[in-house]
Coordinates of N, CA, C and O in Angstrom, one line a residue:
X1 N 17.5 106.0 7.0 CA 17.5 104.9 8.0 C 17.3 103.5 7.2 O 16.4 103.3 6.6
X2 N 18.2 102.7 7.4 CA 18.0 101.3 6.7 C 17.0 100.6 7.5 O 16.6 100.7 8.7
X3 N 16.3 99.9 6.8 CA 15.2 98.7 7.3 C 15.8 97.8 8.4 O 16.5 97.3 7.9
X4 N 15.2 97.8 9.4 CA 15.7 97.0 10.5 C 15.4 95.6 10.3 O 16.1 94.6 10.9
X5 N 14.1 95.2 10.0 CA 13.7 93.9 9.8 C 13.8 93.4 8.4 O 13.8 94.1 7.3
X6 N 14.0 92.1 8.6 CA 14.5 91.4 7.1 C 13.5 90.3 7.2 O 13.0 89.7 5.9
X7 N 13.0 89.5 8.2 CA 12.2 88.6 8.1 C 10.8 88.6 8.3 O 10.2 89.5 9.0
X8 N 9.7 88.0 7.3 CA 8.6 88.2 7.5 C 7.8 88.1 8.9 O 7.1 89.0 9.5
X9 N 8.5 87.1 9.7 CA 7.9 86.9 11.1 C 8.3 88.2 11.8 O 7.4 88.5 12.9
X10 N 9.3 89.2 11.6 CA 9.5 90.2 12.5 C 8.3 91.4 12.1 O 8.0 92.0 13.0
X11 N 8.0 91.6 10.7 CA 7.0 92.4 10.5 C 5.6 91.8 11.1 O 4.8 92.8 11.6
X12 N 5.3 90.4 11.3 CA 4.1 89.8 11.3 C 4.0 90.3 13.2 O 3.1 90.4 13.5
X13 N 5.1 90.1 14.0 CA 5.1 90.1 15.2 C 4.7 91.6 15.6 O 3.8 91.9 16.6
X14 N 5.2 92.6 14.8 CA 4.9 94.0 15.1 C 3.6 94.3 14.7 O 2.8 95.0 15.3
X15 N 3.3 93.8 13.6 CA 1.7 94.1 13.2 C 0.5 93.5 14.0 O -0.4 94.1 14.3
X16 N 1.0 92.1 14.6 CA 0.1 91.5 15.6 C -0.1 92.6 16.9 O -1.2 92.6 17.4
X17 N 1.0 93.1 17.3 CA 1.1 93.9 18.4 C 0.0 95.1 18.1 O -0.8 95.6 19.0
X18 N 0.4 95.6 17.0 CA -0.5 97.2 16.5 C -2.0 96.8 16.4 O -2.7 97.5 16.5
X19 N -2.2 95.7 15.7 CA -3.8 95.0 15.5 C -4.2 94.9 17.1 O -5.4 95.6 17.1
X20 N -3.7 94.6 17.9 CA -4.2 94.3 19.2 C -4.4 95.9 19.9 O -5.5 96.0 20.6
X21 N -3.6 96.8 19.4 CA -3.7 98.1 20.0 C -4.7 99.0 19.2 O -5.1 100.0 19.3
X22 N -5.4 98.3 18.0 CA -6.2 99.1 17.3 C -5.7 99.7 15.8 O -6.4 100.6 15.4
X23 N -4.4 99.6 15.9 CA -3.7 100.4 14.8 C -3.8 99.6 13.6 O -2.8 99.0 13.2
X24 N -4.9 99.6 13.1 CA -5.3 98.6 11.8 C -4.5 98.9 10.6 O -3.9 98.1 9.9
X25 N -4.6 100.2 10.2 CA -3.9 100.7 9.0 C -2.2 100.3 9.0 O -1.7 99.7 8.1
X26 N -1.7 100.6 10.1 CA -0.1 100.3 10.3 C 0.1 99.0 10.5 O 1.1 98.5 9.8
X27 N -0.8 98.1 11.1 CA -0.7 96.7 10.9 C -0.5 96.2 9.6 O 0.1 95.3 9.4
X28 N -1.6 96.5 8.9 CA -1.7 96.1 7.5 C -0.5 96.6 6.5 O 0.0 95.7 5.8
X29 N 0.1 97.8 7.0 CA 1.3 98.0 6.3 C 2.4 97.0 6.4 O 3.2 96.8 5.5
X30 N 2.6 96.6 7.8 CA 3.6 96.0 8.2 C 3.2 94.6 7.6 O 4.1 93.6 7.1
X31 N 1.9 94.0 7.4 CA 1.6 92.7 7.0 C 2.0 92.7 5.1 O 2.5 91.7 4.9
X32 N 1.8 93.8 4.8 CA 2.1 94.0 3.3 C 3.7 93.9 3.0 O 4.1 93.5 2.2
X33 N 4.4 94.3 4.1 CA 5.7 94.3 3.9 C 6.3 93.0 4.3 O 7.2 92.4 3.4
X34 N 5.7 92.2 5.0 CA 6.1 90.8 5.1 C 5.5 90.1 3.8 O 6.4 89.2 3.6
X35 N 4.5 90.3 3.3 CA 4.1 89.6 2.1 C 5.1 90.0 0.8 O 5.5 89.0 -0.1
X36 N 5.9 91.2 0.8 CA 6.9 91.5 -0.1 C 8.2 90.6 -0.1 O 8.7 90.3 -0.8
X37 N 8.6 90.2 1.3 CA 9.8 89.4 1.5 C 9.1 88.2 1.2 O 10.0 87.2 0.6
X38 N 8.0 87.4 1.6 CA 7.6 86.2 1.3 C 6.1 86.0 0.8 O 5.1 86.1 1.9
X39 N 5.8 86.2 -0.5 CA 4.5 86.4 -0.9 C 3.8 84.8 -0.6 O 2.3 84.9 -0.8
X40 N 4.1 84.0 -0.2 CA 3.6 82.7 -0.1 C 3.5 82.3 1.5 O 3.2 81.2 1.8
X41 N 3.7 83.4 2.2 CA 3.6 82.9 3.7 C 2.2 82.9 4.1 O 1.4 84.0 4.1
X42 N 1.6 81.9 4.5 CA 0.3 81.6 5.0 C 0.2 82.6 6.2 O -1.1 83.1 6.2
X43 N 1.0 82.8 7.2 CA 0.9 83.5 8.2 C 0.8 85.0 7.9 O -0.3 85.5 8.5
X44 N 1.4 85.6 6.9 CA 1.2 86.9 6.6 C 0.1 87.1 5.9 O -0.8 88.2 6.0
X45 N -0.6 86.1 5.0 CA -1.9 86.3 4.4 C -3.0 86.2 5.5 O -4.0 86.9 5.3
X46 N -2.7 85.3 6.6 CA -3.9 85.1 7.5 C -4.1 86.5 8.6 O -5.1 86.9 8.8
X47 N -2.7 87.0 8.5 CA -3.0 88.2 9.5 C -3.3 89.4 8.7 O -3.9 90.3 9.2
X48 N -3.0 89.4 7.5 CA -3.7 90.5 6.6 C -4.9 90.4 6.5 O -5.8 91.5 6.6
X49 N -5.7 89.2 6.3 CA -7.0 89.1 6.6 C -7.6 89.5 7.6 O -8.6 90.2 7.5
X50 N -6.8 89.2 8.7 CA -7.5 89.6 10.0 C -7.5 91.1 10.1 O -8.5 91.7 10.6
X51 N -6.4 91.9 9.7 CA -6.3 93.3 9.5 C -7.6 93.8 8.8 O -8.5 94.7 9.3
X52 N -7.8 93.2 7.6 CA -8.8 93.7 6.7 C -10.1 93.4 7.2 O -11.1 94.3 7.2
X53 N -10.3 92.5 8.0 CA -11.7 92.0 8.7 C -12.0 93.1 9.7 O -13.1 93.7 9.8
X54 N -10.8 93.4 10.6 CA -11.4 94.6 11.6 C -11.4 95.8 11.0 O -12.2 96.7 11.6
X55 N -11.1 96.2 9.7 CA -11.3 97.1 9.3 C -12.7 97.2 8.2 O -12.9 98.0 7.5
X56 N -13.5 96.2 8.4 CA -14.6 95.6 7.8 C -14.5 95.9 6.3 O -15.5 96.1 5.2
X57 N -13.4 95.4 5.7 CA -13.1 95.1 4.5 C -13.1 93.7 4.1 O -12.4 92.8 3.7
X58 N -14.4 93.0 4.3 CA -14.7 91.8 4.5 C -14.3 90.8 3.3 O -13.8 89.7 3.7
X59 N -14.8 91.3 2.2 CA -14.3 90.5 1.0 C -12.9 90.4 0.6 O -12.5 89.2 0.5
X60 N -12.2 91.4 0.8 CA -10.7 91.3 0.8 C -10.1 90.5 1.8 O -9.2 89.8 1.8
X61 N -10.7 90.5 3.1 CA -10.3 89.6 4.2 C -10.5 88.1 3.7 O -9.4 87.3 4.1
X62 N -11.5 87.8 3.1 CA -11.7 86.5 3.1 C -10.8 86.3 1.8 O -10.0 84.8 1.8
X63 N -10.6 86.8 0.9 CA -9.7 86.4 0.0 C -8.2 86.2 0.5 O -7.5 85.2 0.1
X64 N -7.8 87.0 1.2 CA -6.5 87.0 1.9 C -6.4 85.4 2.7 O -5.6 84.8 2.7
X65 N -7.4 85.4 3.6 CA -7.6 84.0 4.4 C -7.5 82.8 3.5 O -7.0 81.9 3.8
X66 N -8.3 82.7 2.5 CA -8.5 81.8 1.5 C -7.1 81.5 0.7 O -6.7 80.2 0.8
X67 N -6.4 82.7 0.6 CA -5.0 82.6 0.0 C -4.0 82.0 1.1 O -3.1 81.0 0.7
X68 N -4.2 81.9 2.2 CA -3.4 81.6 3.3 C -3.6 80.1 3.2 O -2.6 79.3 3.4
X69 N -5.1 79.6 3.1 CA -5.0 78.1 3.1 C -4.7 77.5 1.9 O -4.6 76.2 1.9
X70 N -4.6 78.3 0.8 CA -4.1 77.7 -0.4 C -2.5 77.4 -0.3 O -2.1 76.4 -0.8
X71 N -1.7 77.9 0.8 CA -0.5 77.5 1.1 C -0.4 76.8 2.1 O 0.6 76.1 2.2
X72 N -1.3 76.7 3.2 CA -1.2 75.6 4.1 C -2.5 75.4 4.7 O -3.3 76.3 5.4
X73 N -3.2 74.4 4.4 CA -4.6 73.9 4.9 C -4.7 73.9 6.3 O -5.6 73.8 6.6
X74 N -3.6 73.7 7.2 CA -3.5 73.9 8.5 C -3.2 75.1 9.2 O -3.0 75.0 10.5
X75 N -3.3 76.2 8.6 CA -3.3 77.4 9.1 C -4.4 77.8 10.0 O -5.3 78.1 9.6
X76 N -4.3 77.3 11.4 CA -5.3 77.7 12.3 C -5.8 79.2 12.1 O -7.1 79.5 12.2
X77 N -4.7 80.1 12.1 CA -5.2 81.5 12.2 C -6.1 82.1 11.0 O -7.0 82.7 11.0
X78 N -6.0 81.2 9.8 CA -6.8 81.6 8.6 C -8.2 81.1 8.8 O -9.0 81.7 8.5
X79 N -8.2 79.7 9.3 CA -9.5 79.2 9.7 C -10.3 80.1 10.8 O -11.7 80.3 10.6
X80 N -9.6 80.6 11.8 CA -10.2 81.4 12.8 C -10.5 82.7 12.2 O -11.6 83.1 12.5
X81 N -9.6 83.2 11.3 CA -10.1 84.4 10.7 C -11.2 84.2 9.7 O -12.2 85.2 9.8
X82 N -11.3 83.2 9.1 CA -12.6 83.0 8.3 C -13.9 82.9 9.1 O -15.1 83.3 8.8
X83 N -13.8 82.5 10.5 CA -15.0 82.3 11.1 C -15.4 83.8 11.6 O -16.4 84.1 11.7
X84 N -14.4 84.7 11.7 CA -14.5 86.0 12.1 C -15.2 86.5 11.0 O -16.4 87.3 11.3
X85 N -14.6 86.4 9.7 CA -15.5 86.9 8.4 C -17.0 86.6 8.4 O -17.8 87.3 8.2
X86 N -17.2 85.2 8.6 CA -18.5 84.7 8.8 C -19.5 85.5 9.7 O -20.6 85.8 9.6
X87 N -18.9 85.5 11.0 CA -19.6 86.2 12.0 C -19.9 87.7 11.5 O -20.9 88.1 11.7
X88 N -18.9 88.5 10.9 CA -19.1 89.6 10.4 C -20.4 89.7 9.5 O -21.3 90.7 9.3
X89 N -20.6 88.6 8.6 CA -21.6 88.4 7.8 C -22.9 88.0 8.4 O -23.8 87.7 7.7
X90 N -22.8 87.8 9.7 CA -24.0 87.5 10.4 C -24.3 85.8 10.0 O -25.5 85.5 10.0
X91 N -23.3 85.1 9.9 CA -23.4 83.6 9.5 C -23.0 82.7 10.4 O -21.7 82.3 10.3
X92 N -23.5 82.5 11.7 CA -23.1 81.8 12.8 C -22.8 80.3 12.4 O -21.7 79.5 12.7
X93 N -23.6 79.8 11.7 CA -23.4 78.5 11.2 C -22.1 78.2 10.5 O -21.5 77.2 10.8
X94 N -21.8 79.0 9.4 CA -20.6 79.0 8.7 C -19.5 79.2 9.7 O -18.5 78.5 9.6
X95 N -19.7 80.2 10.5 CA -18.4 80.6 11.5 C -18.1 79.4 12.1 O -16.9 78.9 12.6
X96 N -19.2 78.6 12.7 CA -18.9 77.6 13.8 C -18.1 76.3 12.8 O -17.4 75.8 13.4
X97 N -18.6 76.2 11.8 CA -17.9 75.2 10.8 C -16.4 75.5 10.8 O -15.5 74.6 11.0
X98 N -16.1 76.8 10.5 CA -14.6 77.1 10.5 C -14.0 77.0 12.0 O -13.0 76.7 11.9
X99 N -14.5 77.4 12.9 CA -14.1 77.0 14.2 C -13.7 75.8 14.5 O -12.9 75.3 15.5
X100 N -14.6 74.9 14.2 CA -14.6 73.4 14.5 C -13.3 73.1 13.5 O -12.8 72.3 14.1
X101 N -13.0 73.5 12.5 CA -12.0 72.9 11.8 C -10.7 73.6 12.5 O -9.7 72.7 12.8
X102 N -10.5 74.8 13.1 CA -9.6 75.3 13.8 C -9.4 74.7 14.8 O -8.2 74.2 15.5
X103 N -10.5 74.0 15.7 CA -10.4 73.2 16.8 C -9.8 71.7 16.6 O -8.8 71.4 17.6
X104 N -10.1 71.4 15.4 CA -9.3 70.0 15.0 C -7.9 70.2 15.0 O -7.2 69.3 15.4
X105 N -7.5 71.3 14.4 CA -6.0 71.5 14.3 C -5.3 71.9 15.6 O -4.0 71.9 15.6
X106 N -6.1 72.8 16.3 CA -5.5 73.3 17.7 C -6.5 73.1 18.8 O -7.3 73.8 19.1
X107 N -6.7 71.7 19.2 CA -7.7 71.4 20.2 C -7.7 72.3 21.4 O -8.7 72.2 22.2
X108 N -6.6 72.7 21.9 CA -6.5 73.3 23.2 C -6.3 75.0 23.0 O -6.1 75.5 23.9
X109 N -6.6 75.4 21.9 CA -6.5 76.8 21.7 C -7.7 77.6 22.4 O -8.7 77.4 22.1
X110 N -7.4 78.3 23.4 CA -8.2 79.1 24.2 C -9.0 80.1 23.3 O -10.2 80.1 23.6
X111 N -8.6 80.9 22.4 CA -9.3 81.6 21.8 C -10.6 80.9 20.9 O -11.5 81.5 20.7
X112 N -9.9 79.9 20.2 CA -10.8 78.8 19.3 C -12.1 78.5 20.4 O -13.2 78.6 20.1
X113 N -11.5 78.0 21.6 CA -12.7 77.4 22.2 C -13.7 78.4 22.9 O -14.8 78.1 22.9
X114 N -13.1 79.5 23.1 CA -14.1 80.8 23.7 C -15.0 81.1 22.5 O -16.1 81.4 22.9
X115 N -14.6 81.2 21.4 CA -15.5 81.5 20.1 C -16.8 80.5 20.2 O -17.7 80.8 19.7
X116 N -16.1 79.4 19.9 CA -17.2 78.2 19.9 C -18.2 78.2 20.9 O -19.3 77.9 20.6
X117 N -17.9 78.6 22.2 CA -18.9 78.6 23.2 C -19.7 79.8 22.8 O -21.0 79.6 23.2
X118 N -19.2 80.9 22.5 CA -19.9 82.0 22.0 C -21.1 81.6 20.9 O -22.3 82.0 21.1
X119 N -20.4 81.1 19.9 CA -21.3 80.8 18.9 C -22.5 79.8 18.9 O -23.5 79.8 18.5
X120 N -21.9 78.7 19.9 CA -23.1 77.6 20.4 C -24.3 78.7 21.0 O -25.5 78.4 20.8
X121 N -23.9 79.5 21.8 CA -25.0 80.4 22.4 C -25.9 81.2 21.3 O -26.9 81.3 21.4
X122 N -24.8 81.8 20.3 CA -25.7 82.4 19.2 C -26.8 81.7 18.7 O -27.6 82.0 18.2
X123 N -26.3 80.4 18.4 CA -27.1 79.5 17.8 C -28.2 78.8 18.5 O -29.2 78.0 18.3
X124 N -28.2 79.2 19.9 CA -29.1 78.7 20.9 C -28.8 77.1 21.3 O -29.9 76.5 21.8
X125 N -27.8 76.8 21.0 CA -27.0 75.5 21.4 C -26.7 75.3 22.9 O -25.4 75.2 22.9
X126 N -27.5 75.8 23.6 CA -26.9 76.0 25.3 C -26.2 75.0 25.7 O -25.6 75.3 26.4
X127 N -26.9 73.9 25.7 CA -26.2 72.4 26.4 C -25.0 72.3 26.0 O -23.9 72.1 26.6
X128 N -24.6 72.4 24.6 CA -23.3 72.5 24.0 C -22.3 73.5 24.5 O -21.1 73.0 24.7
X129 N -22.9 74.6 24.6 CA -22.2 75.8 25.1 C -21.5 75.6 26.4 O -20.5 75.7 26.8
X130 N -22.7 74.9 27.5 CA -22.3 74.7 28.7 C -21.2 73.4 28.9 O -20.5 73.6 29.7
X131 N -21.5 72.4 28.0 CA -20.5 71.3 28.1 C -18.9 71.7 27.7 O -18.1 71.4 28.3
X132 N -19.1 72.4 26.8 CA -17.8 73.1 26.3 C -17.2 74.0 27.6 O -16.0 73.8 27.8
X133 N -18.0 74.8 28.0 CA -17.5 75.5 28.9 C -16.9 75.0 30.2 O -16.0 75.2 30.5
X134 N -17.8 74.0 30.5 CA -17.2 73.1 31.6 C -15.9 72.4 31.3 O -15.0 72.3 32.1
X135 N -15.8 71.8 30.1 CA -14.7 71.3 29.6 C -13.5 72.3 29.7 O -12.3 71.9 30.0
X136 N -13.9 73.6 29.1 CA -12.4 74.3 29.1 C -12.1 74.9 30.5 O -10.9 75.5 30.5
X137 N -12.8 74.9 31.3 CA -12.5 75.5 32.7 C -11.3 74.5 33.5 O -10.6 75.1 34.1
X138 N -11.5 73.2 32.8 CA -10.3 72.4 33.3 C -8.9 72.9 32.7 O -7.8 72.7 33.5
X139 N -9.0 73.1 31.4 CA -7.6 73.3 30.8 C -7.4 74.9 30.7 O -6.0 75.1 30.6
X140 N -8.2 75.8 30.8 CA -8.0 76.9 30.7 C -8.7 77.8 32.1 O -9.6 78.7 31.7
X141 N -8.6 77.7 33.3 CA -9.3 78.1 34.2 C -9.2 79.6 34.4 O -10.0 80.3 35.0
X142 N -8.1 80.3 33.9 CA -7.8 81.7 33.9 C -8.3 82.4 32.7 O -8.2 83.7 32.7
X143 N -8.9 81.7 31.7 CA -9.1 82.6 30.5 C -10.3 83.4 30.5 O -11.5 83.0 30.7
X144 N -10.1 84.6 30.5 CA -11.1 85.6 30.6 C -12.0 85.7 29.3 O -13.1 85.9 29.4
X145 N -11.3 85.3 28.2 CA -12.5 85.3 27.2 C -13.5 84.3 27.2 O -14.5 84.3 26.6
X146 N -13.0 83.1 27.5 CA -13.9 81.9 27.8 C -15.2 82.5 28.8 O -16.1 82.2 28.4
X147 N -14.5 82.6 29.8 CA -15.6 83.2 30.7 C -16.4 84.5 30.2 O -17.6 84.3 30.3
X148 N -15.9 85.4 29.5 CA -16.8 86.3 28.8 C -17.8 85.8 27.9 O -19.0 86.2 28.0
X149 N -17.6 84.7 27.0 CA -18.2 84.2 26.0 C -19.3 83.5 26.7 O -20.5 83.5 26.3
X150 N -19.1 82.6 27.9 CA -20.1 82.1 28.7 C -20.9 82.9 29.4 O -22.3 82.8 29.3
X151 N -20.6 84.2 29.8 CA -21.5 84.9 30.3 C -22.4 85.7 29.3 O -23.7 85.8 29.6
X152 N -22.1 85.8 27.8 CA -22.9 86.3 27.0 C -24.0 85.1 26.6 O -25.1 85.2 26.4
X153 N -23.6 83.8 26.7 CA -24.4 82.7 26.4 C -25.6 83.0 27.7 O -26.6 82.7 27.5
X154 N -25.1 82.9 28.9 CA -26.0 83.0 30.1 C -27.1 84.2 29.9 O -28.3 84.2 30.0
X155 N -26.4 85.3 29.6 CA -27.4 86.5 29.3 C -28.5 86.3 28.2 O -29.6 86.6 28.2
X156 N -28.1 85.5 27.1 CA -28.9 85.3 26.0 C -30.0 83.9 26.6 O -31.3 84.2 25.8
X157 N -29.6 83.4 27.7 CA -30.8 82.5 28.4 C -31.6 83.3 29.4 O -32.4 82.9 30.0
X158 N -31.4 84.6 29.4 CA -32.0 85.2 30.6 C -31.6 85.3 32.0 O -32.1 85.5 32.9
X159 N -30.4 84.5 31.9 CA -29.7 84.3 33.3 C -28.8 85.5 33.6 O -27.8 85.2 33.8
X160 N -29.1 86.7 33.7 CA -28.2 88.0 33.8 C -27.7 88.0 35.3 O -26.4 88.3 35.1
X161 N -28.2 87.3 36.4 CA -27.3 87.6 37.6 C -26.1 86.7 37.4 O -25.4 87.1 37.8
X162 N -26.4 85.5 36.8 CA -25.3 84.5 36.6 C -24.2 85.0 35.6 O -23.0 84.9 35.9
X163 N -24.7 85.8 34.7 CA -23.9 86.4 33.8 C -22.8 87.3 34.2 O -21.5 87.5 34.1
X164 N -23.6 88.2 35.1 CA -22.9 89.5 35.7 C -21.8 88.6 36.8 O -20.7 89.3 36.9
X165 N -22.1 87.7 37.7 CA -21.1 87.2 38.4 C -20.1 86.5 37.7 O -19.0 86.8 38.1
X166 N -20.5 85.9 36.6 CA -19.3 85.5 35.9 C -18.3 86.4 35.3 O -17.0 86.7 35.3
X167 N -18.7 87.6 34.8 CA -18.1 88.6 34.6 C -17.3 89.5 35.4 O -16.3 90.0 35.2
X168 N -18.0 89.7 36.5 CA -17.4 90.4 37.8 C -16.1 89.6 38.2 O -15.2 89.8 38.5
X169 N -16.3 88.1 38.2 CA -15.3 87.2 38.7 C -14.0 87.3 37.8 O -13.1 86.5 38.3
X170 N -14.3 87.5 36.5 CA -13.2 87.1 35.4 C -12.2 88.4 35.5 O -12.3 89.6 35.8

C-alpha cells in the first residue's frame, strides 16, 4: 500500500495525537518520517525531542530540541520541550528560564503559563505563582492545567483544603 502522507505536517499531526495517547514509540516513528521528508523542520525536531523526553531519553531529547532551535530560535515548542527536559533533570531554575523564553514568544499560551505557575511553586515563589494564576484566570478561565498547577502550589504551601477545592471545581 502506498504511503498516504507526503508533508511533514501530516506525520507530525498524527505523531502528536499518538504522543497524547501515550504511544511514544509510534509517535517517534512518525516524527522520524517527517524528518526524512524535511530534515530541517524545527517542528519535527521539537516533537521528536518531546517524544524522547517522554521516553526518558533525556540527552537525545535535548539534542533534538536544540537542533530545532538551530533552525528556528522562535520555536516555542522547542523552548517548552527544553523546560520539560530541565524539569526531568530536577533543575527548576533552568526550566523556568526556558519557560520564560517560551512566554516571550507566545505570551498567551495556556500550557506555558500553567507550567510557569507550577515552577514558581516548586521554587517557593508563591507570590509570583499567585499573581500569574490570577492573571491567567482572566485569559484562560477554563484551563484545567492552569488550575491543576495552582492546586499543586497551594498543596506545597500546606493549603490542602483549597487545593482540593480547586481540583474538584476543575
